Short mmCIF file of C-alpha atoms in Angstrom, two decimals:
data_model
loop_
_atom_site.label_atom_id
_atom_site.label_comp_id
_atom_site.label_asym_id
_atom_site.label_seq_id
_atom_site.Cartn_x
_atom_site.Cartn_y
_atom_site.Cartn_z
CA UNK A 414 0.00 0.00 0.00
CA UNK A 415 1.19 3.44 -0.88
CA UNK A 416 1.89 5.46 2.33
CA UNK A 417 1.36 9.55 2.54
CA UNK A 418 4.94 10.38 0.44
CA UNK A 419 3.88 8.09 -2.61
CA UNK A 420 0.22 10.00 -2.24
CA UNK A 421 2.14 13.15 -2.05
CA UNK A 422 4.69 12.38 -5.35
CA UNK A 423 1.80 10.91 -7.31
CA UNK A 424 -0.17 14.24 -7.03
CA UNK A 425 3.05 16.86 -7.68
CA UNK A 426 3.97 14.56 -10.67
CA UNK A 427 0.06 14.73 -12.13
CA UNK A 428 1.04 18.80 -11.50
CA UNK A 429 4.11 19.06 -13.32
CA UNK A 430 2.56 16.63 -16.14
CA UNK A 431 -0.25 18.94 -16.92
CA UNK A 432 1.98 21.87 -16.58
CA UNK A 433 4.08 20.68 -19.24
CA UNK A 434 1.53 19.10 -21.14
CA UNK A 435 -0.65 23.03 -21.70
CA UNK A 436 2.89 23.92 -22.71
CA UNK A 437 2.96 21.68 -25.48
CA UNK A 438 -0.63 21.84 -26.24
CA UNK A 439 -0.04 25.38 -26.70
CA UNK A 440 2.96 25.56 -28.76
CA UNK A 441 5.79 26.89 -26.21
CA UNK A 442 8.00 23.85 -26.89
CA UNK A 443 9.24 23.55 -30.13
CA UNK A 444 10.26 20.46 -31.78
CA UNK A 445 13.78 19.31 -30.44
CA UNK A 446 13.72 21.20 -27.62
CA UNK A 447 15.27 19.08 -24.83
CA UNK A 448 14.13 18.56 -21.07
CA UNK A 449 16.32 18.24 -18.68
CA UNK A 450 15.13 16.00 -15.53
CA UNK A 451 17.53 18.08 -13.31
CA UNK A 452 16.72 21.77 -14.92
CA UNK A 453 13.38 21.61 -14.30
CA UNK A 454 13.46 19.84 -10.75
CA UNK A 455 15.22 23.04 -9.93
CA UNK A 456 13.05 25.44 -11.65
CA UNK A 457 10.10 24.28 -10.48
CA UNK A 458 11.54 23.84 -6.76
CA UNK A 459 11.02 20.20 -6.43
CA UNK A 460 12.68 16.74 -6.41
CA UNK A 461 13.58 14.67 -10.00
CA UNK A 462 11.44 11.90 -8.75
CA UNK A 463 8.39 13.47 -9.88
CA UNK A 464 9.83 15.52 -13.03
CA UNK A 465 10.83 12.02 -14.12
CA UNK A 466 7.73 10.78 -13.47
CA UNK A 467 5.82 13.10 -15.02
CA UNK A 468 8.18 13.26 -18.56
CA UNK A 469 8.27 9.59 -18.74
CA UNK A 470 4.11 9.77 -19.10
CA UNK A 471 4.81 12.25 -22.05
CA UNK A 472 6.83 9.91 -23.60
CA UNK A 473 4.17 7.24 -23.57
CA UNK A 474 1.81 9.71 -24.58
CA UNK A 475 3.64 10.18 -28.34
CA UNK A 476 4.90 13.74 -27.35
CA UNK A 477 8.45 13.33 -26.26
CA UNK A 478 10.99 10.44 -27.31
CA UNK A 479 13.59 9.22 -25.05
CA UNK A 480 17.04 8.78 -25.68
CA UNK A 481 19.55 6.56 -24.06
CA UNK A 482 21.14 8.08 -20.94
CA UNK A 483 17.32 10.22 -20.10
CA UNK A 484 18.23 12.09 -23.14
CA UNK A 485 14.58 13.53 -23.51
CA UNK A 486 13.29 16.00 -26.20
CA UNK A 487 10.28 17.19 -27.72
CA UNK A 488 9.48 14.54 -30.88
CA UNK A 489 8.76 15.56 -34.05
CA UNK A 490 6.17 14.31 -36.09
CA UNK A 491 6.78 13.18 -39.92
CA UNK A 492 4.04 14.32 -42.44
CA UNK A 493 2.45 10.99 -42.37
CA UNK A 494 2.01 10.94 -38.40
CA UNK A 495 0.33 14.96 -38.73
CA UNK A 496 -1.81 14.13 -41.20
CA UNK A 497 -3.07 10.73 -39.61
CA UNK A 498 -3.64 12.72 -36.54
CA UNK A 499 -5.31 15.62 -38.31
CA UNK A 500 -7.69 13.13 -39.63
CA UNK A 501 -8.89 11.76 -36.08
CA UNK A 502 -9.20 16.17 -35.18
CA UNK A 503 -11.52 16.50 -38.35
CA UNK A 504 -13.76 13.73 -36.89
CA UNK A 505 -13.68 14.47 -33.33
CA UNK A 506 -13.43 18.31 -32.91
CA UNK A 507 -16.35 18.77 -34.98
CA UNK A 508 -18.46 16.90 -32.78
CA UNK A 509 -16.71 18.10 -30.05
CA UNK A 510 -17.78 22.01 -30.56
CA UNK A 511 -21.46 20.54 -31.65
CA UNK A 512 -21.61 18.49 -28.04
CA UNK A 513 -20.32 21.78 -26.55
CA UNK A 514 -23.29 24.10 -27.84
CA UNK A 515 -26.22 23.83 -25.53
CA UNK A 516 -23.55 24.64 -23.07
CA UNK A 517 -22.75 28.15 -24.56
CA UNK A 518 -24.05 31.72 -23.61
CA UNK A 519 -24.13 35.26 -25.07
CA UNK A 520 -21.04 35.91 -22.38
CA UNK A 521 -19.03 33.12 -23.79
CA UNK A 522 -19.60 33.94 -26.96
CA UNK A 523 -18.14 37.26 -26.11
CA UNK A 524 -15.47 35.77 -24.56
CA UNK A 525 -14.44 34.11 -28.08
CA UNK A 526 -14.52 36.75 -29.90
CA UNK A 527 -11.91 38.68 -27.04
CA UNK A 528 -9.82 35.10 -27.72
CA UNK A 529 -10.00 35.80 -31.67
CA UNK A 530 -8.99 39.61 -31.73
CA UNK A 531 -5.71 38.52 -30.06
CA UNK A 532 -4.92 36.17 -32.65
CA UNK A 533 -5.22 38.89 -35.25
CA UNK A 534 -3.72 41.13 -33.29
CA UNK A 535 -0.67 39.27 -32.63
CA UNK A 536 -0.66 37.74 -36.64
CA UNK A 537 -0.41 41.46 -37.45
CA UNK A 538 2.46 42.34 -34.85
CA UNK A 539 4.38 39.15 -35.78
CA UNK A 540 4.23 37.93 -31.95
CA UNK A 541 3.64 34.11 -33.10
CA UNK A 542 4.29 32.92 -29.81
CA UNK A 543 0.87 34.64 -28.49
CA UNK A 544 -0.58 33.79 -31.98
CA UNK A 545 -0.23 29.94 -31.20
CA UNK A 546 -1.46 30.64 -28.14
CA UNK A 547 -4.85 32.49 -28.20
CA UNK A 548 -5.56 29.88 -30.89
CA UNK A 549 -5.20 26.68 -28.47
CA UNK A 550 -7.29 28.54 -25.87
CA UNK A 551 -9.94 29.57 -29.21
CA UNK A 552 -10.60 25.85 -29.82
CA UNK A 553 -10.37 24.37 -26.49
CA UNK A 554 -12.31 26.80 -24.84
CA UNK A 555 -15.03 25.71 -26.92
CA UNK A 556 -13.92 21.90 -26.79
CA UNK A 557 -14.22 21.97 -23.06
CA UNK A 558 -17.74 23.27 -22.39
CA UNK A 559 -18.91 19.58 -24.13
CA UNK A 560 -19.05 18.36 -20.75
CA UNK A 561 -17.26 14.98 -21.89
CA UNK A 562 -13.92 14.48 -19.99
CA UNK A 563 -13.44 11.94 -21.92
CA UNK A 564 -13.18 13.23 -25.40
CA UNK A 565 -11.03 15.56 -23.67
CA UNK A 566 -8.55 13.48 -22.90
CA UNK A 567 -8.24 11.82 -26.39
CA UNK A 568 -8.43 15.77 -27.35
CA UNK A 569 -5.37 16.69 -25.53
CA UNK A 570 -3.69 13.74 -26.01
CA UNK A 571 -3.76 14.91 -30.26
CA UNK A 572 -3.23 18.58 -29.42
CA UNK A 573 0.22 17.07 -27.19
CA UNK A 574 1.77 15.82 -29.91
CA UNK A 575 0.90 18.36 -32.84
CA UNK A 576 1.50 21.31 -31.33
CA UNK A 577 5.25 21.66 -30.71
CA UNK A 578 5.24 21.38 -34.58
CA UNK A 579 2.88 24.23 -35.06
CA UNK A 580 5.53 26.11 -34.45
CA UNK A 581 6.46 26.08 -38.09
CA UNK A 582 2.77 27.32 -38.90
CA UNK A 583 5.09 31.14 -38.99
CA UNK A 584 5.75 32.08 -41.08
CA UNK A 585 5.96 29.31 -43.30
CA UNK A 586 2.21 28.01 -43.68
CA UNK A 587 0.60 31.25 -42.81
CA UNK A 588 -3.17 30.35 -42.22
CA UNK A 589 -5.28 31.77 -45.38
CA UNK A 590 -9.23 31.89 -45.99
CA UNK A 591 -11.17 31.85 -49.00
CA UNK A 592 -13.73 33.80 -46.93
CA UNK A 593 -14.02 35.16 -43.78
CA UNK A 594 -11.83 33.35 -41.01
CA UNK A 595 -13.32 30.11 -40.24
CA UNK A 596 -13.33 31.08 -36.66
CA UNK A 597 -15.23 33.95 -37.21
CA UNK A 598 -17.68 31.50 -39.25
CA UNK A 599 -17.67 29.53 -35.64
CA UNK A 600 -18.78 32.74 -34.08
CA UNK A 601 -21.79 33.33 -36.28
CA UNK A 602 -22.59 29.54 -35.99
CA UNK A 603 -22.62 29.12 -32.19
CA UNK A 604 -24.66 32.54 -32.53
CA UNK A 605 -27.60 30.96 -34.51
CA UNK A 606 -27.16 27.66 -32.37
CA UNK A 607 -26.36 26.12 -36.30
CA UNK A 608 -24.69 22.56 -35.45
CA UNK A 609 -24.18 22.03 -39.26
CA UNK A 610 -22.88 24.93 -39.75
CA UNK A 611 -20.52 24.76 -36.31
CA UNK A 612 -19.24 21.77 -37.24
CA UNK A 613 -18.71 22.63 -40.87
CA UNK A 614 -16.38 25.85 -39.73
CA UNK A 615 -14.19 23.63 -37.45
CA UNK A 616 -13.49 21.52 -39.86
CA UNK A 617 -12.67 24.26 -42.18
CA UNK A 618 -10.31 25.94 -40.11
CA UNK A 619 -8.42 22.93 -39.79
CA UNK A 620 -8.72 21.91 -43.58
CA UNK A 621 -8.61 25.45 -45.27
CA UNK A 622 -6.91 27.66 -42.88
CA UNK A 623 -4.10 24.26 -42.35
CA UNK A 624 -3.16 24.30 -46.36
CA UNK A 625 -0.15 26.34 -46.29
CA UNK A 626 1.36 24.64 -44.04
CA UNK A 627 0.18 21.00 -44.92
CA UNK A 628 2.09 22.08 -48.36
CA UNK A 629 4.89 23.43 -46.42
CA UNK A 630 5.30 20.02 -44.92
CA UNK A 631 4.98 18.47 -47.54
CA UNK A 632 8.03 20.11 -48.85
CA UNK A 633 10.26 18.51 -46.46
CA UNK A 634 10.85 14.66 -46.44
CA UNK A 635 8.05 12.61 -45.43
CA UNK A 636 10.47 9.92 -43.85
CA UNK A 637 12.36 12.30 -42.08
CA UNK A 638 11.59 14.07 -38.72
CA UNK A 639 10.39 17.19 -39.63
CA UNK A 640 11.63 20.74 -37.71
#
């Protein structure tokens, strides 16, 4: 039986894993990037025993790779591993945002559209890092108010591995729109309550607003790590 120090590690590890796991979720890793057991034992203040812990569950998650000697970076995906992944996100986020609707107001909505002016804003003033950012919390703002842990999970556990690599979105595949930004098309869908129409513009965003930098992938060798 695990006594009170076991209880104790168990929950600081679960900490530090979901601390690093919103970082690469939301694109402040980069592909490469190592992690260093003993670096960020001392930056966060805390033993290795749990930073291991915690790192090791990343690795079995797909979003870091381990190298002999605890030689631990961020993994980067090949074309063929973002696109299979991208094609579980066009079936699941969609239904996702449509599960999420009777659970949004007037004062969420609002909220988005706060989430969505930073975006621009930070496109326009070449601050990617925030760009990357306000998009993660666009998508899984909306994501999370389906009331279904579960998908969640499977959610994050995509978003983990992907977005370290949508680092190379800037500048080199630039989201572009036919129209009007898909997630403005989200906006004016969760405004009429239009699930068709909702799930239509998620998908979009992911499929249109995504082609620049599918093609910029696609540029690089598909065997090869990409980054």
């Amino acid at each position: 039986m695990n006594g009170p120090t076991d209880i104790q590690s168990q929950s600081l590890s679960a900490q530090i894993y979901q601390r690093l796991k919103y970082e690469l979720m939301s694109a402040r890793l980069r592909p490469g990037d190592r992690l260093k057991i003993r670096d960020l034992a001392q930056s966060l203040g805390t033993s290795e025993t749990p930073v291991r812990e915690a790192l090791l569950q990343l690795v079995r998650d797909g979003a870091l790779e381990m190298k002999p000697g605890y030689y631990i970076r961020v993994r980067r995906l090949t074309l063929h591993e973002y696109m299979e992944l991208r094609e579980i996100r066009l079936l699941l986020e969609p239904h996702a945002a449509v599960r999420a609707l009777p659970h949004i107001d007037d004062a969420f909505i609002a909220d988005l559209e706060q989430r969505h002016a930073s975006l621009i804003k930070a496109e326009q003033d070449k601050d990617y890092p925030t760009a990357l950012l306000a998009n993660y919390e666009f998508h899984f703002s909306v994501y999370r108010r389906s009331g279904m842990p579960q998908l969640i999970e499977v959610l994050e556990r995509l978003w983990v591995q992907t977005g370290p690599l949508l680092n190379l979105l800037y500048p080199y595949g630039h989201p572009t729109y036919d129209g009007p930004h898909q997630h403005l098309n989200v906006i004016a869908a969760l405004r009429a309550r239009d699930e068709t129409a909702l799930a239509e513009a998620f998908r979009a965003d992911l499929v249109e607003g995504g082609r620049s930098f599918v093609s910029y992938l696609e540029s690089t060798d598909e065997g090869a790590p990409v980054g």
